[in-house]
Short mmCIF file of C-alpha atoms and ligand atoms in Angstrom, two decimals:
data_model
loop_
_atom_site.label_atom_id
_atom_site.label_comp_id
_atom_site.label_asym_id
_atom_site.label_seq_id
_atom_site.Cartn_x
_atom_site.Cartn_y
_atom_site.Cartn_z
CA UNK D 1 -49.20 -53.02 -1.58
CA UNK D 2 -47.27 -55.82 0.38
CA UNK D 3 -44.50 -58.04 -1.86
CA UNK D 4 -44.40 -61.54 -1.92
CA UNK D 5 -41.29 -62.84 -0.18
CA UNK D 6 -39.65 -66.31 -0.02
CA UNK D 7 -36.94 -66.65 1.88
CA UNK D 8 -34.33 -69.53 2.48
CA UNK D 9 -33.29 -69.94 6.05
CA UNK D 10 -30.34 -72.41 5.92
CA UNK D 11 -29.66 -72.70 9.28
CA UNK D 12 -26.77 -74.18 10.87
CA UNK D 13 -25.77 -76.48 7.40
CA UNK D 14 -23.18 -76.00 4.63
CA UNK D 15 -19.88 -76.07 4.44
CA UNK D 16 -18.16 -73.09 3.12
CA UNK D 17 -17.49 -74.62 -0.45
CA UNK D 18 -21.39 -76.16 -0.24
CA UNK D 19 -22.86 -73.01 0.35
CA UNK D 20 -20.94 -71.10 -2.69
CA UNK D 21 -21.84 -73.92 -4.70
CA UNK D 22 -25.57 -73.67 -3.26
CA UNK D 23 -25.29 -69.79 -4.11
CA UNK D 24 -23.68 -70.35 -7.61
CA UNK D 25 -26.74 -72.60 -8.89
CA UNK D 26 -29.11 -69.78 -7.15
CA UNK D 27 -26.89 -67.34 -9.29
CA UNK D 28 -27.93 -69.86 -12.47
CA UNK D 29 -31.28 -70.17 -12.05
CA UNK D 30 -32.05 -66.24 -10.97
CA UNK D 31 -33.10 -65.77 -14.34
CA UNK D 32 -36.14 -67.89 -13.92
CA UNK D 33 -36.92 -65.95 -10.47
CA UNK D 34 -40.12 -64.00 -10.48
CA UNK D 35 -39.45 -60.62 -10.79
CA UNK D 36 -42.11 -59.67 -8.60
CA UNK D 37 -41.30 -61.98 -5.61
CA UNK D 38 -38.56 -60.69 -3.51
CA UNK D 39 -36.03 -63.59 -2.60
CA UNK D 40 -33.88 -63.86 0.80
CA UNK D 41 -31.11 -66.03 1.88
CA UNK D 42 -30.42 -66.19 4.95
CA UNK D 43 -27.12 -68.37 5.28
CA UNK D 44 -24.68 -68.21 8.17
CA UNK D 45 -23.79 -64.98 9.68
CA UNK D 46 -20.09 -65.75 8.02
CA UNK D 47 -20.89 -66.89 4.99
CA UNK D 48 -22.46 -63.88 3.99
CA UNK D 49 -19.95 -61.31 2.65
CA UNK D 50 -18.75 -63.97 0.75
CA UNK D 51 -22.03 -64.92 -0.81
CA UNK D 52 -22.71 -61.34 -1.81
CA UNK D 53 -20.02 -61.56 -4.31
CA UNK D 54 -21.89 -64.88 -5.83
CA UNK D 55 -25.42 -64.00 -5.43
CA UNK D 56 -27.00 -61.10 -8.07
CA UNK D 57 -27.98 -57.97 -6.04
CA UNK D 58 -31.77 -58.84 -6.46
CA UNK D 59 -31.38 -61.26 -3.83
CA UNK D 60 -31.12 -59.78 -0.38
CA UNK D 61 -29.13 -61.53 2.02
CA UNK D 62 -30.45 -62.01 6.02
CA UNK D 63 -28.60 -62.65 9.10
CA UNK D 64 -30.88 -65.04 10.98
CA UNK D 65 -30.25 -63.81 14.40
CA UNK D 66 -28.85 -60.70 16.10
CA UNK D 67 -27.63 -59.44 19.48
CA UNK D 68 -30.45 -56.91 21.55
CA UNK D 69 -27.25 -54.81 22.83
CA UNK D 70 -25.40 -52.53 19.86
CA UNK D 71 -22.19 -53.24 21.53
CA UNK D 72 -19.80 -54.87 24.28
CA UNK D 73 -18.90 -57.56 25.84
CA UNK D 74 -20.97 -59.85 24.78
CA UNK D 75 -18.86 -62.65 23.25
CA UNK D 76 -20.14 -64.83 20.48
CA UNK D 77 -23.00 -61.95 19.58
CA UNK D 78 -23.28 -59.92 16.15
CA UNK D 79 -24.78 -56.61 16.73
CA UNK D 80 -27.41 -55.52 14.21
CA UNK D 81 -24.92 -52.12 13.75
CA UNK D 82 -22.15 -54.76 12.81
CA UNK D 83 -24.90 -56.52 9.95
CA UNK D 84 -25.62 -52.93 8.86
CA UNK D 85 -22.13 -51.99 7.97
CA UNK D 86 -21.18 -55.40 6.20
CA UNK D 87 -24.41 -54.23 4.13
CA UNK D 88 -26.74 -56.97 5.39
CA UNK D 89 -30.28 -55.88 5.20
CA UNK D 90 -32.45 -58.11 6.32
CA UNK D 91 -32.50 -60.66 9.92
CA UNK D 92 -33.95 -63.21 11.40
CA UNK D 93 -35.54 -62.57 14.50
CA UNK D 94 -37.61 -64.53 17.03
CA UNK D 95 -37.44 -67.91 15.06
CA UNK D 96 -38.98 -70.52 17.24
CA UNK D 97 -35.27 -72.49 17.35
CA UNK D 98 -34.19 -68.95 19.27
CA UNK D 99 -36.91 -69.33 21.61
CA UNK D 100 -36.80 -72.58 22.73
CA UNK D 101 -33.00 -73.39 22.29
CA UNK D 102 -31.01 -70.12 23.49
CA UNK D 103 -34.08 -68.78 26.22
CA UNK D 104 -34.94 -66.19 23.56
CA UNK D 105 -38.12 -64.30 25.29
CA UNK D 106 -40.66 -61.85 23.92
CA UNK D 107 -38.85 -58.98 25.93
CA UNK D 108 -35.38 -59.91 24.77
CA UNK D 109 -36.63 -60.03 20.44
CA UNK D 110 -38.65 -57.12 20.85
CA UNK D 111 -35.38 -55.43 21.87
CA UNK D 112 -33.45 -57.39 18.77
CA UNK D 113 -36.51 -56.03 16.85
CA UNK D 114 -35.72 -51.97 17.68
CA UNK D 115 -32.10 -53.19 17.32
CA UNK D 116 -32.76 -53.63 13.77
CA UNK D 117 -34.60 -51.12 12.76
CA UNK D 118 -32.22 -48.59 14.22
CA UNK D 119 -29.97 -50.11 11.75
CA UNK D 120 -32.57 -50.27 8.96
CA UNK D 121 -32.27 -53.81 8.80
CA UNK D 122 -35.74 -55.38 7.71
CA UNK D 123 -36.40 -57.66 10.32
CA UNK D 124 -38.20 -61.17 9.67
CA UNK D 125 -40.41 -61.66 12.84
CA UNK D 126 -41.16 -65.35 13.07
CA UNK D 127 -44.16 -66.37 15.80
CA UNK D 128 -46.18 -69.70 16.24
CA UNK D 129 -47.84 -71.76 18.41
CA UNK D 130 -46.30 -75.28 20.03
CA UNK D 131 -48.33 -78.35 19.60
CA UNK D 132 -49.77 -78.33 22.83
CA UNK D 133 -50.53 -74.28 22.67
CA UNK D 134 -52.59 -75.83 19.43
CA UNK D 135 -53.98 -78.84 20.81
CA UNK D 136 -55.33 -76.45 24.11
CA UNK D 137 -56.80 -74.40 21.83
CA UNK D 138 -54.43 -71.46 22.93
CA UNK D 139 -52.93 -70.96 19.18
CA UNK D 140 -54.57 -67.44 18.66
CA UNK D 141 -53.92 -66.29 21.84
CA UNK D 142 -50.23 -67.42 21.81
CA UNK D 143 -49.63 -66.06 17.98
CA UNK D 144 -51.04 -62.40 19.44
CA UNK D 145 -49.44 -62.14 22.54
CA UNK D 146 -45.86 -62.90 20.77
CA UNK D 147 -47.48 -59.98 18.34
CA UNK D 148 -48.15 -57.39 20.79
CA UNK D 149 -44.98 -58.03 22.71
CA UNK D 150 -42.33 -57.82 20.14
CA UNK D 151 -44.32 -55.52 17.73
CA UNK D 152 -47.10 -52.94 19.06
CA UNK D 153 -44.31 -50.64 20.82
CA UNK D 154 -43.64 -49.57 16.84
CA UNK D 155 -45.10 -46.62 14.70
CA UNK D 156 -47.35 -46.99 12.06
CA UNK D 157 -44.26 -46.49 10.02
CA UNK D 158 -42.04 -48.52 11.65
CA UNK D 159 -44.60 -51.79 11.74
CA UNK D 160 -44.82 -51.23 7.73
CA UNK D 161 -41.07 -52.25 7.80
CA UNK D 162 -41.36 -55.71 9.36
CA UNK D 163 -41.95 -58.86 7.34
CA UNK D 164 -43.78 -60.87 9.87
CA UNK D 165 -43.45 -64.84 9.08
CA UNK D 166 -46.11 -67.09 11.00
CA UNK D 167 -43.92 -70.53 11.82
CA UNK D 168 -46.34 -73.62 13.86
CA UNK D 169 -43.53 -75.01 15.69
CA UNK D 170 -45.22 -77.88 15.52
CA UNK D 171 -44.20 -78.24 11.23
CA UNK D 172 -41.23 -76.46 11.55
CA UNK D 173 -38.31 -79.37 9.77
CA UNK D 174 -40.94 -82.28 10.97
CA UNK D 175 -42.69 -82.53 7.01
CA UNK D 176 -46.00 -81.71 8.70
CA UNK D 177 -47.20 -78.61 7.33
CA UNK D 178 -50.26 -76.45 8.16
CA UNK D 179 -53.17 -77.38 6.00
CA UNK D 180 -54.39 -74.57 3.93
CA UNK D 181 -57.36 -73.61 5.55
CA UNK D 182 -54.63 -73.54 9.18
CA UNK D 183 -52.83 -70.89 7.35
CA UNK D 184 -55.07 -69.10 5.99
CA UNK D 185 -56.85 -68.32 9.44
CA UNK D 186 -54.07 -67.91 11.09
CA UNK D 187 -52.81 -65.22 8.45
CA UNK D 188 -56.20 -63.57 8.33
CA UNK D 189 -55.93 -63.13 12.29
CA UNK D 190 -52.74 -61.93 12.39
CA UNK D 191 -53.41 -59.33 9.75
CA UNK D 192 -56.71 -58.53 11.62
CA UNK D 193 -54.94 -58.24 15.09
CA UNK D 194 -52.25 -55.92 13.21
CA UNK D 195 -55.24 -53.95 11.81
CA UNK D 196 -56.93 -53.53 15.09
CA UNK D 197 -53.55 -52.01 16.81
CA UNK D 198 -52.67 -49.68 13.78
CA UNK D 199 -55.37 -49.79 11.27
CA UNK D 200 -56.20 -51.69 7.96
CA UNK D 201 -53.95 -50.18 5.48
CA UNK D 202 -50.57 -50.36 7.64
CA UNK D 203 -52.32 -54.19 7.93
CA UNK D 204 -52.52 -54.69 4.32
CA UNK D 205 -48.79 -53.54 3.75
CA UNK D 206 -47.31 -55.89 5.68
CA UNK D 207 -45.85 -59.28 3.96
CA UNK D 208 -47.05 -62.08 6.42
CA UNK D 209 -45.09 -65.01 5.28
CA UNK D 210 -45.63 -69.30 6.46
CA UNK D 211 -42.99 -71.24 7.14
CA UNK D 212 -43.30 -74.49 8.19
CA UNK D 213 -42.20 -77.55 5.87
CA UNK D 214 -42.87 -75.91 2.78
CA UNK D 215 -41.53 -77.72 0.13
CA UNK D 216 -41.75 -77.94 -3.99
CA UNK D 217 -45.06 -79.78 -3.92
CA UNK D 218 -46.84 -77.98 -1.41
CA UNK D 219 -45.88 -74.26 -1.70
CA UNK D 220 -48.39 -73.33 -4.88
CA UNK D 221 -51.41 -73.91 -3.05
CA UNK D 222 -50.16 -72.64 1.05
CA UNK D 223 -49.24 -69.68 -1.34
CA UNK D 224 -52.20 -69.74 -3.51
CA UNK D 225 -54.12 -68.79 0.04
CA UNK D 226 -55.04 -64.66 -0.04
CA UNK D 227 -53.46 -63.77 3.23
CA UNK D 228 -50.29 -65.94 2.67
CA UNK D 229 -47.63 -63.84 1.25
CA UNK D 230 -45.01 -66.13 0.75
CA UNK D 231 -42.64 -68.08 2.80
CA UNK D 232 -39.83 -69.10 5.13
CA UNK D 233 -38.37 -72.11 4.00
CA UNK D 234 -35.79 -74.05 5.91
CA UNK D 235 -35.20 -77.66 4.69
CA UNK D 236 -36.18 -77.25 1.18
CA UNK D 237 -33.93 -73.94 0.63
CA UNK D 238 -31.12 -76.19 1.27
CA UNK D 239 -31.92 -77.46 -2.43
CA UNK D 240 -31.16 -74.63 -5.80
CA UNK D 241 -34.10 -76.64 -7.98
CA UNK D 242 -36.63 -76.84 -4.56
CA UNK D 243 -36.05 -73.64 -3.68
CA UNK D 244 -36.32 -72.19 -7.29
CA UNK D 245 -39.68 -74.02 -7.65
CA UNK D 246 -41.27 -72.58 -4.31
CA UNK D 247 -39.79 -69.20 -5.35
CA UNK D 248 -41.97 -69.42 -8.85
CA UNK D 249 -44.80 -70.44 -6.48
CA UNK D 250 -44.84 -67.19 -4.78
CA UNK D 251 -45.68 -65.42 -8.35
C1 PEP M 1 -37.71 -72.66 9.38
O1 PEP M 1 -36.69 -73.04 9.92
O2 PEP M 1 -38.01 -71.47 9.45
C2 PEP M 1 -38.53 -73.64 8.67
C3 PEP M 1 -39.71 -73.27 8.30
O3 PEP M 1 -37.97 -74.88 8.46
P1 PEP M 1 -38.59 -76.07 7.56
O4 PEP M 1 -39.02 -75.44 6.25
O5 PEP M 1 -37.47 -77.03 7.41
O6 PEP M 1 -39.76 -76.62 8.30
#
């Protein structure tokens, strides 16, 4: 059966000394962590050998981007192989900041995508729609064809091993979030499109998280929804008591 996630992604914020003291009250308030809700942080890509020695082993830590090449000259690029052997085992990929800030295409994440899971890094597939892909009426058909690029050149097996986190760019850090009822049918397609491909069990093992604005007041109910298995939380992971609350939402 699929897990419920919540992950933190805290983007390009923290000082070094803010983000061990972020860690350290994570490390405080584990105890009151779910047991049954797997948590992810996903802090910078340098921050995170350090933070492994702060945060307890039942909280993963997650790049939140890779390179498509496994090695080179490509300066400025981590290589999933590089995340692997630092013992990172979860990334990013595809988030909607990717996309539309560094010209990250379908082609080029489904390549970051089989970068990964050569390295058995779980990768965190973020799609959405834009406002105007919404507003057209072209939500369903942009949310699938992001799907079937990046994702229906996998196995059975290999689909079962990607968390897949539906992200409206449209409430991504703007504290509009998808109503319920948004969620929930876009959830319910994506695990019906995933279904069609492979078929309904490989669907119903697959953690489909929202992210979008998701904060301490909202997450119980966007997470009370049955094809919402958690979420991707950016602004409100950036807090230890937020995050802690939308991480006892997820139970
Ligand atoms: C995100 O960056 O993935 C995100 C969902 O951000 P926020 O929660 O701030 O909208």
């Amino acid at each position: 059966m699929r897990r419920k996630i919540v992950a933190g992604n805290w983007k390009m914020n923290k000082s070094w000394p803010e983000a061990q003291e972020l860690a350290s009250a994570l490390a405080n308030q584990g105890n009151q962590f779910p047991t049954e809700v797997q948590v992810i942080v996903c802090p910078s890509s340098l921050y995170i050998h350090g933070l492994r020695g702060i945060l307890p082993s039942s909280i993963a830590l997650s790049a939140q981007n890779c390179s498509q090449h496994d090695l080179g000259a490509y300066t400025g690029e981590i290589s999933a192989a590089m995340l692997a052997s630092m013992g990172v085992t979860h990334c990013i990929i595809g988030h909607s900041e990717r996309r539309q800030y560094y010209g990250e295409t379908n082609e080029i994440i489904r390549e970051q995508l089989d970068a990964c899971l050569k390295n058995n890094i779980t990768p965190l597939f973020c799609c959405g729609e834009t406002l105007a892909e919404r507003d057209a009426g072209n939500h369903f058909s942009t949310v699938s064809s992001q799907i079937q690029q990046a994702l229906f050149q996998l196995s059975a097996e290999q689909i079962i091993g990607v968390v897949i986190a539906y992200e409206p760019v449209w409430a991504i850090g703007t504290g509009v979030t998808a109503s319920n009822a948004q969620a929930e049918e876009m959830h319910a397609f994506i695990r019906s499109f995933v279904a069609n491909q492979f078929n309904q069990s490989v669907a119903d093992s697959i953690s489909i998280l929202y992210g979008g604005s998701v904060n301490a007041a909202n997450a119980a109910e966007l997470f009370a929804c049955p094809n919402v298995d958690g979420g991707l939380v950016g602004g409100a992971s950036l807090k230890a008591a937020d995050f802690t609350t939308i991480i006892q939402a997820a139970q």
